[in-house]
CSV table of C-alpha atoms in Angstrom, one decimal:
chain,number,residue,atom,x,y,z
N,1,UNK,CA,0.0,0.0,0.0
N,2,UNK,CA,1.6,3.3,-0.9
N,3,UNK,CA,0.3,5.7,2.4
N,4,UNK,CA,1.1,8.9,0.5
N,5,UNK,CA,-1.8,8.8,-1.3
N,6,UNK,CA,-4.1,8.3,1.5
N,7,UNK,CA,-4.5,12.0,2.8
N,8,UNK,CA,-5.7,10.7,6.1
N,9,UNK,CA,-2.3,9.2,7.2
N,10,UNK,CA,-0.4,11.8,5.4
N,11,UNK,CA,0.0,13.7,8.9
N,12,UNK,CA,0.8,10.2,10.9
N,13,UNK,CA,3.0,9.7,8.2
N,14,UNK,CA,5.6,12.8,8.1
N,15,UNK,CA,5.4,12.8,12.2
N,16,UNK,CA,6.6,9.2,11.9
N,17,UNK,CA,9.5,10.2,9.7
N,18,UNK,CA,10.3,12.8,11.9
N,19,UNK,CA,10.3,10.7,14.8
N,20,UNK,CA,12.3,8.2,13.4
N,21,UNK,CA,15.2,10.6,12.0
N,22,UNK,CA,15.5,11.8,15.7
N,23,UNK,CA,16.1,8.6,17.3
N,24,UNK,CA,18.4,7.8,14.3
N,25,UNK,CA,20.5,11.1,15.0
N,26,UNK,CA,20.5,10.2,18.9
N,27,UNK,CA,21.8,7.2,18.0
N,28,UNK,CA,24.5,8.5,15.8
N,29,UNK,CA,25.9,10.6,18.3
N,30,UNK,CA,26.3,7.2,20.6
N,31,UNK,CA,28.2,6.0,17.7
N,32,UNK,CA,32.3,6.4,17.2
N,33,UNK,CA,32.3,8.0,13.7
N,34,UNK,CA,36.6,7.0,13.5
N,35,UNK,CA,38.5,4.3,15.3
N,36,UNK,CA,42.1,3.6,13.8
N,37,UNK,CA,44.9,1.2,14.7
N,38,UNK,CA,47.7,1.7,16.0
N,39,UNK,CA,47.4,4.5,18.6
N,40,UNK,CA,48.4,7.6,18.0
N,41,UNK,CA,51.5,9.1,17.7
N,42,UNK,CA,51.9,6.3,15.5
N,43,UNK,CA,50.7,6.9,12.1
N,44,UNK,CA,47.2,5.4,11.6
N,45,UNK,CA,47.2,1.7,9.4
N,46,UNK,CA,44.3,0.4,9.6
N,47,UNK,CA,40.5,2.4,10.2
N,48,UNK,CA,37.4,0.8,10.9
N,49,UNK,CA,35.3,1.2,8.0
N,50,UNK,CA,32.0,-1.2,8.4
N,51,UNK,CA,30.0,-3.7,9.3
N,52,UNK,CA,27.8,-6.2,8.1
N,53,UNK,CA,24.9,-8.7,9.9
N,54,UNK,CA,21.7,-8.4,8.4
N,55,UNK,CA,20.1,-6.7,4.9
N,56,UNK,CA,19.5,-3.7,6.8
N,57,UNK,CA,23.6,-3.2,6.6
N,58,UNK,CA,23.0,-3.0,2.6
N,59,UNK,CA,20.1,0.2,2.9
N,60,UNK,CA,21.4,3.3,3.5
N,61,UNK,CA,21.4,4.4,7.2
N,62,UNK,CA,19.6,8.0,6.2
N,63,UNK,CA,16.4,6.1,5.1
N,64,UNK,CA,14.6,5.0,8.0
N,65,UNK,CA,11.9,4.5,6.6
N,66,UNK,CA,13.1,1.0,4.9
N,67,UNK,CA,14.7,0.0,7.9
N,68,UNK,CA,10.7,1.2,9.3
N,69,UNK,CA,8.8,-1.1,6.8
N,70,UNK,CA,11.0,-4.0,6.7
N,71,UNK,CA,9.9,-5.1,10.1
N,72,UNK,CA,12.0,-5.8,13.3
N,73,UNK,CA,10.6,-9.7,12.7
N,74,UNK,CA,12.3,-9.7,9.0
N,75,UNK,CA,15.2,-7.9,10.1
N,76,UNK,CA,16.0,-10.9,13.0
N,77,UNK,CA,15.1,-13.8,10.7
N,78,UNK,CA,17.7,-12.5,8.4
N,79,UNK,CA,20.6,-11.6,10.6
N,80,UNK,CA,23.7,-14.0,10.4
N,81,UNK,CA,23.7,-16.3,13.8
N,82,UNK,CA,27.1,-17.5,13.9
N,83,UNK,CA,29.4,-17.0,11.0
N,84,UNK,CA,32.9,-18.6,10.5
N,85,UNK,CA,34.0,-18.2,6.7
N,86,UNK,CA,34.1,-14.8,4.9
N,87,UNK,CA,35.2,-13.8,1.8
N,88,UNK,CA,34.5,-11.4,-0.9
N,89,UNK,CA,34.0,-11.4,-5.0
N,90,UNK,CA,32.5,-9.8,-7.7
N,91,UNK,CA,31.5,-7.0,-5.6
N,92,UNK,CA,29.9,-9.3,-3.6
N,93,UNK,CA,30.4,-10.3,0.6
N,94,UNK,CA,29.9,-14.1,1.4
N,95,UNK,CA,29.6,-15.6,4.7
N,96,UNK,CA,29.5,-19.0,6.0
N,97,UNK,CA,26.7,-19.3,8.9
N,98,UNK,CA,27.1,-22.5,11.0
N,99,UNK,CA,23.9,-22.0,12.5
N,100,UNK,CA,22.2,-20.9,9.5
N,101,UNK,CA,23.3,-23.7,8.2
N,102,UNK,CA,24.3,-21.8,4.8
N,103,UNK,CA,26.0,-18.8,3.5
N,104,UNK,CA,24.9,-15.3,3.4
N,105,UNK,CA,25.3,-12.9,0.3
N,106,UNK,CA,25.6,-9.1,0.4
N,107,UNK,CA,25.4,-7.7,-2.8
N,108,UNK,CA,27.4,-4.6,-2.5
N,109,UNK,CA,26.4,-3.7,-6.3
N,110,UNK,CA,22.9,-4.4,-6.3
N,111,UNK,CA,22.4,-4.1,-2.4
N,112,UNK,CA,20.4,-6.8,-1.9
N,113,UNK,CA,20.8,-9.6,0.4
N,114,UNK,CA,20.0,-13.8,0.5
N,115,UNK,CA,20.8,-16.9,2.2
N,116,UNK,CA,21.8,-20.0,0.3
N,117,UNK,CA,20.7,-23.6,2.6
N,118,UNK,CA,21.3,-26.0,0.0
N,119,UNK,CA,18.7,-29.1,-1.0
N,120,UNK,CA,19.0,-32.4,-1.2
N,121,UNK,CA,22.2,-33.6,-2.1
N,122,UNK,CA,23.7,-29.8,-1.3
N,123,UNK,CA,22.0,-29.2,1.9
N,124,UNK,CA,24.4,-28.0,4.3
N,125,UNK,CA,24.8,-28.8,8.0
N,126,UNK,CA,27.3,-27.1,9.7
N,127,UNK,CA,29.5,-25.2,6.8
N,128,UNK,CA,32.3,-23.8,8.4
N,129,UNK,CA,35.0,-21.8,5.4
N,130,UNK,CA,34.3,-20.9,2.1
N,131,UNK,CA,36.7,-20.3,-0.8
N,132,UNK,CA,36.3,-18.9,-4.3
N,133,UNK,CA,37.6,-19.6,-7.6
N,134,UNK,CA,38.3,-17.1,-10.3
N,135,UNK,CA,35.3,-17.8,-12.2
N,136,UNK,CA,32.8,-17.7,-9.0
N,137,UNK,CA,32.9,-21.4,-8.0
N,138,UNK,CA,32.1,-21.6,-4.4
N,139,UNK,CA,33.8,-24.1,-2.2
N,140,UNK,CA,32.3,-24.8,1.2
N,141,UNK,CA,33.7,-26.6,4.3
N,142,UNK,CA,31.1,-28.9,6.0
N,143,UNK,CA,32.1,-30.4,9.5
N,144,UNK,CA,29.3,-32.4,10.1
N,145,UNK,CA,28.5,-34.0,6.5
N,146,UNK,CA,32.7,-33.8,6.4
N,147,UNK,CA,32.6,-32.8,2.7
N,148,UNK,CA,33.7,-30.3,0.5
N,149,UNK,CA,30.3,-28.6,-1.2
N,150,UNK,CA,30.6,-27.2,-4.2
N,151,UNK,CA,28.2,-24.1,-5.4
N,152,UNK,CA,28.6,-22.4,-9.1
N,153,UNK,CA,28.5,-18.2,-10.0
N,154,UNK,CA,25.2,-18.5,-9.5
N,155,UNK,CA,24.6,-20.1,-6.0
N,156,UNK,CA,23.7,-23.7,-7.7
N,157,UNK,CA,24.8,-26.9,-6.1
N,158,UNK,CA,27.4,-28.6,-8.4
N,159,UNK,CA,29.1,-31.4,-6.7
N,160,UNK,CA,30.6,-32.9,-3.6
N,161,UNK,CA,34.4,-33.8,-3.0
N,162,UNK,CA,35.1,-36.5,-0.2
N,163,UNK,CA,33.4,-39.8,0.7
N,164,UNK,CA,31.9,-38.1,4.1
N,165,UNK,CA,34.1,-40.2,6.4
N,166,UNK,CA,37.7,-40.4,5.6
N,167,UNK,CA,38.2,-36.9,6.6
N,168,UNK,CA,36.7,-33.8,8.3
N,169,UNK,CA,37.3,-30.4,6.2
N,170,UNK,CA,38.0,-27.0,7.7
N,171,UNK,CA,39.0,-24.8,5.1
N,172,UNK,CA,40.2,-24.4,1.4
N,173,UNK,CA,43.2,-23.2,0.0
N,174,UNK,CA,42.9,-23.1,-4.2
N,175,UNK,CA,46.1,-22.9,-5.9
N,176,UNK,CA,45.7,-23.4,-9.9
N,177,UNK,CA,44.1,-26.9,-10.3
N,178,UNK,CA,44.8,-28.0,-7.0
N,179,UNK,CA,42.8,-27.8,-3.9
N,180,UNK,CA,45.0,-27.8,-0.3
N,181,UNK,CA,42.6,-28.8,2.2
N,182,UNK,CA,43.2,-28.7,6.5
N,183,UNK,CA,41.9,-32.2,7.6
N,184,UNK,CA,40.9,-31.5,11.5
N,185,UNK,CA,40.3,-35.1,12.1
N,186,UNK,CA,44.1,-36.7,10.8
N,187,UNK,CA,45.7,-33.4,12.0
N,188,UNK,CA,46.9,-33.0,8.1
N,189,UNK,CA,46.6,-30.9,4.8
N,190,UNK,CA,45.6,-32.8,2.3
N,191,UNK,CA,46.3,-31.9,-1.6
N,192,UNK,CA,43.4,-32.7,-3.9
N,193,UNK,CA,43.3,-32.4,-7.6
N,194,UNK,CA,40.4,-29.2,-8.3
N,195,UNK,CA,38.5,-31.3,-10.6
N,196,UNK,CA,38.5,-35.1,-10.0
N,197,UNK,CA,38.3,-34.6,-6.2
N,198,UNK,CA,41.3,-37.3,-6.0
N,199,UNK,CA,43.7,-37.0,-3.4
N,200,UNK,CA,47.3,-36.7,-4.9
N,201,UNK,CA,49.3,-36.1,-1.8
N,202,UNK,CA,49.8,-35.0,1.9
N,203,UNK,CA,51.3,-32.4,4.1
N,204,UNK,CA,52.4,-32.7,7.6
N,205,UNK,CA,51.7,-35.6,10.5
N,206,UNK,CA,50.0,-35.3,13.3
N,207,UNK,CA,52.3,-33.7,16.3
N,208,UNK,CA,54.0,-30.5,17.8
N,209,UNK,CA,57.0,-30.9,16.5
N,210,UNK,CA,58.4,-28.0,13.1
N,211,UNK,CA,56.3,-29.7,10.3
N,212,UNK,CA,53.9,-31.6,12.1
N,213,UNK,CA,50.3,-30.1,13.1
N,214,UNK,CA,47.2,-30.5,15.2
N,215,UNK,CA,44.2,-29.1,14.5
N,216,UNK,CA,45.2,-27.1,11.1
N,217,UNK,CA,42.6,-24.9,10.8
N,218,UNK,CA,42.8,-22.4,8.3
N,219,UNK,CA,45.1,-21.9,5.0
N,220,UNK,CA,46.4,-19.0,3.3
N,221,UNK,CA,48.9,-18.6,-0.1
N,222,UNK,CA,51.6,-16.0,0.7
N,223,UNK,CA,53.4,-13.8,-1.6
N,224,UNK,CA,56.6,-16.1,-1.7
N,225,UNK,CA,53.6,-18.8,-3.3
N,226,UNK,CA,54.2,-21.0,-0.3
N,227,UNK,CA,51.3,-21.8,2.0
N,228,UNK,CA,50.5,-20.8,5.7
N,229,UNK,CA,48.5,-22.5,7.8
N,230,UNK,CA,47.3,-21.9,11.3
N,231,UNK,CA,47.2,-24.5,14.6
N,232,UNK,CA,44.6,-24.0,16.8
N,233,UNK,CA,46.2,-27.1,18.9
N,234,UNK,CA,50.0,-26.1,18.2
N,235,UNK,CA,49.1,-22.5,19.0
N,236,UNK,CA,51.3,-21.4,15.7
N,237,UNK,CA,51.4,-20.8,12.4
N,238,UNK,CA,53.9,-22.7,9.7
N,239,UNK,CA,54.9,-21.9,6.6
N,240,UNK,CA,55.4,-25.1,3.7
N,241,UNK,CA,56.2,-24.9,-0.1
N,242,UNK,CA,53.9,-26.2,-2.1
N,243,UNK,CA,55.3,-29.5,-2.4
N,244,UNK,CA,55.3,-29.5,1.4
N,245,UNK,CA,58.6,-29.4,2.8
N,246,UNK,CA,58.8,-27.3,5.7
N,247,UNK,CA,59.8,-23.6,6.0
N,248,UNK,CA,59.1,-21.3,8.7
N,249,UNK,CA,57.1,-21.5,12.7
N,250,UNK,CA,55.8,-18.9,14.0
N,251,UNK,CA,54.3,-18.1,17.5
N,252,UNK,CA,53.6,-20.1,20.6
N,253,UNK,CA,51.4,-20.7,23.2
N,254,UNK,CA,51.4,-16.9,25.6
N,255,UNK,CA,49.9,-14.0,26.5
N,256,UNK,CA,52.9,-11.8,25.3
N,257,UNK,CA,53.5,-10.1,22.0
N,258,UNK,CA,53.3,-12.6,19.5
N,259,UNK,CA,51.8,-15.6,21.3
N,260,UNK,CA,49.1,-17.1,20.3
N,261,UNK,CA,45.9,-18.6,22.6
N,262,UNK,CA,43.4,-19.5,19.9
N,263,UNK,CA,44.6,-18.8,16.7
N,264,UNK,CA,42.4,-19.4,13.4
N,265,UNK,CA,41.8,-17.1,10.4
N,266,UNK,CA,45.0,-16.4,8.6
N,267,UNK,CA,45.8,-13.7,5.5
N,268,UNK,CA,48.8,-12.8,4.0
N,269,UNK,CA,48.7,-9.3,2.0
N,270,UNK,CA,51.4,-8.3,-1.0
N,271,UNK,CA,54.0,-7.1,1.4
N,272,UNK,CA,53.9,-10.3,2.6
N,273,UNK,CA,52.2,-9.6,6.3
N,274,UNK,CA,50.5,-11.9,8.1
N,275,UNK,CA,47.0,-11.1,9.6
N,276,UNK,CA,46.3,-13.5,12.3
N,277,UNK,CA,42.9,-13.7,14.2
N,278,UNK,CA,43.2,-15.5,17.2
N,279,UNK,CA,39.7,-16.1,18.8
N,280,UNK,CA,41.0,-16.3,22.6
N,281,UNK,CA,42.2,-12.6,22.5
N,282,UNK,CA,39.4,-11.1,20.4
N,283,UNK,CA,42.0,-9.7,18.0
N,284,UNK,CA,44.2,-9.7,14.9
N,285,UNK,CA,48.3,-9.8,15.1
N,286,UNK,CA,49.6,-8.7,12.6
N,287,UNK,CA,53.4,-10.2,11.9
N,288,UNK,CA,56.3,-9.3,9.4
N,289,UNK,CA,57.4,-11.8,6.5
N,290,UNK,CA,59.9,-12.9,9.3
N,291,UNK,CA,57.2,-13.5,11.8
N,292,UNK,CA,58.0,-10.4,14.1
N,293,UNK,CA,55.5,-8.8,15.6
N,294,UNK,CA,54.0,-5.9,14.1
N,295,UNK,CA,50.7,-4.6,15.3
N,296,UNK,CA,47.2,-5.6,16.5
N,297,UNK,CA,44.0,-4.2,15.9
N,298,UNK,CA,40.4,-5.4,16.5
N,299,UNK,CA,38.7,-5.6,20.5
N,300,UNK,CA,35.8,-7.2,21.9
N,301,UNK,CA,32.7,-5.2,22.9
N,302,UNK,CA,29.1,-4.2,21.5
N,303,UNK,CA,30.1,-1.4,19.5
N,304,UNK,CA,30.1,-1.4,15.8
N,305,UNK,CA,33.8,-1.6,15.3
N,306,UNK,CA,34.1,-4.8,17.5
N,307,UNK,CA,35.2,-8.2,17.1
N,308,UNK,CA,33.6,-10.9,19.7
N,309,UNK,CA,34.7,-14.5,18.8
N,310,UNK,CA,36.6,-13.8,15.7
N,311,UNK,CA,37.1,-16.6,13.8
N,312,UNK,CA,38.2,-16.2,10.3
N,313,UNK,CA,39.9,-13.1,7.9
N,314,UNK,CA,39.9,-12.3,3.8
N,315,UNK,CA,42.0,-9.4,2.7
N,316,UNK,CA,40.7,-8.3,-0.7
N,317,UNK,CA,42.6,-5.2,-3.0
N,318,UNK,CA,39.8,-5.3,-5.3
N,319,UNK,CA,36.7,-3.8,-3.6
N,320,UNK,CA,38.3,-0.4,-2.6
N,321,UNK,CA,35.9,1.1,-4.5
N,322,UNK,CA,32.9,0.4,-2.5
N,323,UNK,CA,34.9,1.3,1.2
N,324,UNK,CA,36.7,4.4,-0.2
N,325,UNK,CA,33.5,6.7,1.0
N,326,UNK,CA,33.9,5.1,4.8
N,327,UNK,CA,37.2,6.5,5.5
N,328,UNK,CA,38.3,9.7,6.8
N,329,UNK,CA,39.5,11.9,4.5
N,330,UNK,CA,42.7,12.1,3.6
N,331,UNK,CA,43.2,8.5,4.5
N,332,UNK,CA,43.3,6.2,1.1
N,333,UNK,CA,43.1,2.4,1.2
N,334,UNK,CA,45.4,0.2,0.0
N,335,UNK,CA,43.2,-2.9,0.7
N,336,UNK,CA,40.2,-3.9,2.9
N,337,UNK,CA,40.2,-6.9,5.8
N,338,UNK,CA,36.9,-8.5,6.4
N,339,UNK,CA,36.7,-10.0,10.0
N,340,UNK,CA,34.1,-12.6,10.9
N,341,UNK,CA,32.8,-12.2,14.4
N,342,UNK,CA,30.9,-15.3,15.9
N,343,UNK,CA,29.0,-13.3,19.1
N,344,UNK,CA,28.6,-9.3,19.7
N,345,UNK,CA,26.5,-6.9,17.4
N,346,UNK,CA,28.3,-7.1,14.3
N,347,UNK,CA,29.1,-10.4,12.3
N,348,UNK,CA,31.4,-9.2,9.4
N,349,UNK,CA,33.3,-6.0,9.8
N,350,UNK,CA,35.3,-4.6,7.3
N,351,UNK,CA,39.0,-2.3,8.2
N,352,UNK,CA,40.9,-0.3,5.5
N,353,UNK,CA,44.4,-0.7,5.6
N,354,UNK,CA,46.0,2.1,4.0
N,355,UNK,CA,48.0,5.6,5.0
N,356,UNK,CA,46.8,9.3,5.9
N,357,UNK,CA,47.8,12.6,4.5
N,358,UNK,CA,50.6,14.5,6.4
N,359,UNK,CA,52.0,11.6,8.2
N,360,UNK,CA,55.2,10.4,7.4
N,361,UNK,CA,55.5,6.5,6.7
N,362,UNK,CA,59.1,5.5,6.2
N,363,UNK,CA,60.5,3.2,8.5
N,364,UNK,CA,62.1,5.8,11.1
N,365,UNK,CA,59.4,8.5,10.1
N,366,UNK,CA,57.9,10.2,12.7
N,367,UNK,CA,54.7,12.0,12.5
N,368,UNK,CA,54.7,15.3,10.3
N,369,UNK,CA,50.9,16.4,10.7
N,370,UNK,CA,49.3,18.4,13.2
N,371,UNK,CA,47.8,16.3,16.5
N,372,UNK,CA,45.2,14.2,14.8
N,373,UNK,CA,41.7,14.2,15.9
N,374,UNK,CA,41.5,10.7,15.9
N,375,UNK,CA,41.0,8.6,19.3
N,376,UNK,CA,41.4,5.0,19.3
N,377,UNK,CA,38.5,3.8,22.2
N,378,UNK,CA,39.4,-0.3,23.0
N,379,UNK,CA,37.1,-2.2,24.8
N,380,UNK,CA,33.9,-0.9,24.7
């Protein structure tokens, strides 16, 4: 029913709108319009930029009127419960719900919003990771069916990859035609062939000692095209070639700088740094190419910028498009970090990585601006 062209609720109608634009400025001003790691004097690196749990994240804040008619009923049957996987293409946000069971899609370019479940032989259960070919194929981790789902570009169930007992499935690493795969149940990464589904190799054996692992989590490809995995049991990361021979540890068990409690999500961006969420701490560490410690960003809390049970990470250079208009001025990204959050108000938040006007960046720099305005809040 369109209510502007009854005359009789006109009046209800525009003292509705203005009642909703002033709890929406009321709540603005309880809102922290900049948060950016690390704190200052040090030149800001990373800004909080947004955050994503429900279709309401894909309307525009200013109309409250869509928020109004979409119905607080809608709007919780919609929201993500308890994501794990996250990843972005196509101008698109994707992320794995365990409790959905399925994956949400936030259409940045159309700004729509929908849940694939699966049917039948593509039903999921309890999909954990998802990772994305090139040409849009979808490959989801499933714990409890302990398969490999595959979805097509356009959300359709294609095929399975596993026998549903030989191994459980956490997450997916896809290098060229090869699929490198962290097997929670044998404490291994196996290497499948992309399209047959057939195993062609191993990496690792189950223990704590440099090449060994227990409970490989998640995978990521690093610059130097060797892979990184995180231990959730090992409280590490290593680094292997390809081929699997061992290369690098990093981090231990600790509540210093650079230890580990529950690490999980792991990226690795073109400088080769490595972005570590680690779900005990409620943060990401982020580490040099030689494993030294660099930085952390990310806190629990219930505001907008917080992560609560992190679990995994996707850095992305190719969506700065759609971010650019959440930063402060004068600060320009280089890429974006998406940050799935199990508990706590927001499921998926996005941070720019990136560098501000008038600071200076170089390795012994110090800061050339003016005092910045900015204020970096915590736990909140």
């Amino acid at each position: 029913m369109n209510i502007l062209k009854h005359s009789s609720i006109s009046l209800s109608y525009v003292l509705l709108l203005s009642l909703l634009a002033s709890c929406s400025s009321l709540s603005e001003k309880d809102q922290i319009k900049t948060i950016f790691y690390p704190d200052a004097p040090s030149p800001p690196r990373i800004q909080y930029l947004a955050s994503f749990s429900g279709p309401n994240d894909l309307i525009d804040s200013s109309n409250n009127l869509d928020s109004f008619l979409l119905g607080k009923e809608n709007q919780a049957s919609a929201l993500l419960k308890k994501p794990y996987g996250v990843s972005i293409h196509d101008g698109v946000i994707y992320a794995v719900d365990t409790r959905g069971p399925g994956y949400a899609i936030f259409d940045l370019k159309k700004a729509k919003f929908d849940v694939v479940h699966g049917s039948f032989s593509g039903k999921m259960r309890k999909p954990i990771n998802i990772s994305i070919d090139k040409n849009g194929d979808k490959y989801i981790t499933d714990t409890q069916r302990r398969l490999i789902l595959v979805y097509d570009a356009s959300n359709k169930f294609v095929r399975t990859i596993g026998d549903g007992e030989s191994f459980t499935p956490s997450d997916v690493l896809i290098i060229k035609e090869k699929l490198y795969v962290t097997d929670v149940k044998n404490h291994i990464i196996r290497v499948l062939d992309k399209k047959s589904g057939q195993q062609l190799s191993t990496i690792g054996a189950v223990g704590s000692e440099e090449g060994q692992l227990f409970y490989p989590t998640n995978l990521a490809l690093g610059v130097n095209n060797n892979i990184y995995v995180s231990e959730t049991g090992n409280f590490r990361v290593q680094q292997f070639t390809q081929e699997g021979k061992f290369v690098a540890s990093y981090g231990k068990v600790g509540a210093g700088v650079g230890h580990f409690a529950r690490p999980k999500g792991i990226a690795i961006d073109r400088e080769g740094r490595i972005h570590v969420v680690d779900a005990a701490f409620e943060n990401v560490q982020v580490l040099n190419k030689d494993g030294q410690m660099l930085m952390f960003y990310g806190a629990p809390g219930g505001r907008r910028h917080n992560i609560n049970l992190p679990t995994n990470i996707f850095i992305d250079y190719d969506h700065n498009a759609y971010f650019q208009k959440y930063a402060e001025p004068g600060f320009k990204l280089e890429y974006i970090i998406l940050v799935a959050s199990q508990f706590g108000p927001n499921k998926v938040t996005v941070f720019g990585y990136g560098k501000k006007a008038g600071f200076d960046y170089s390795e012994n720099g110090k800061k050339t601006a003016e005092k910045s305005s900015y204020k970096k809040k915590g736990k909140e």
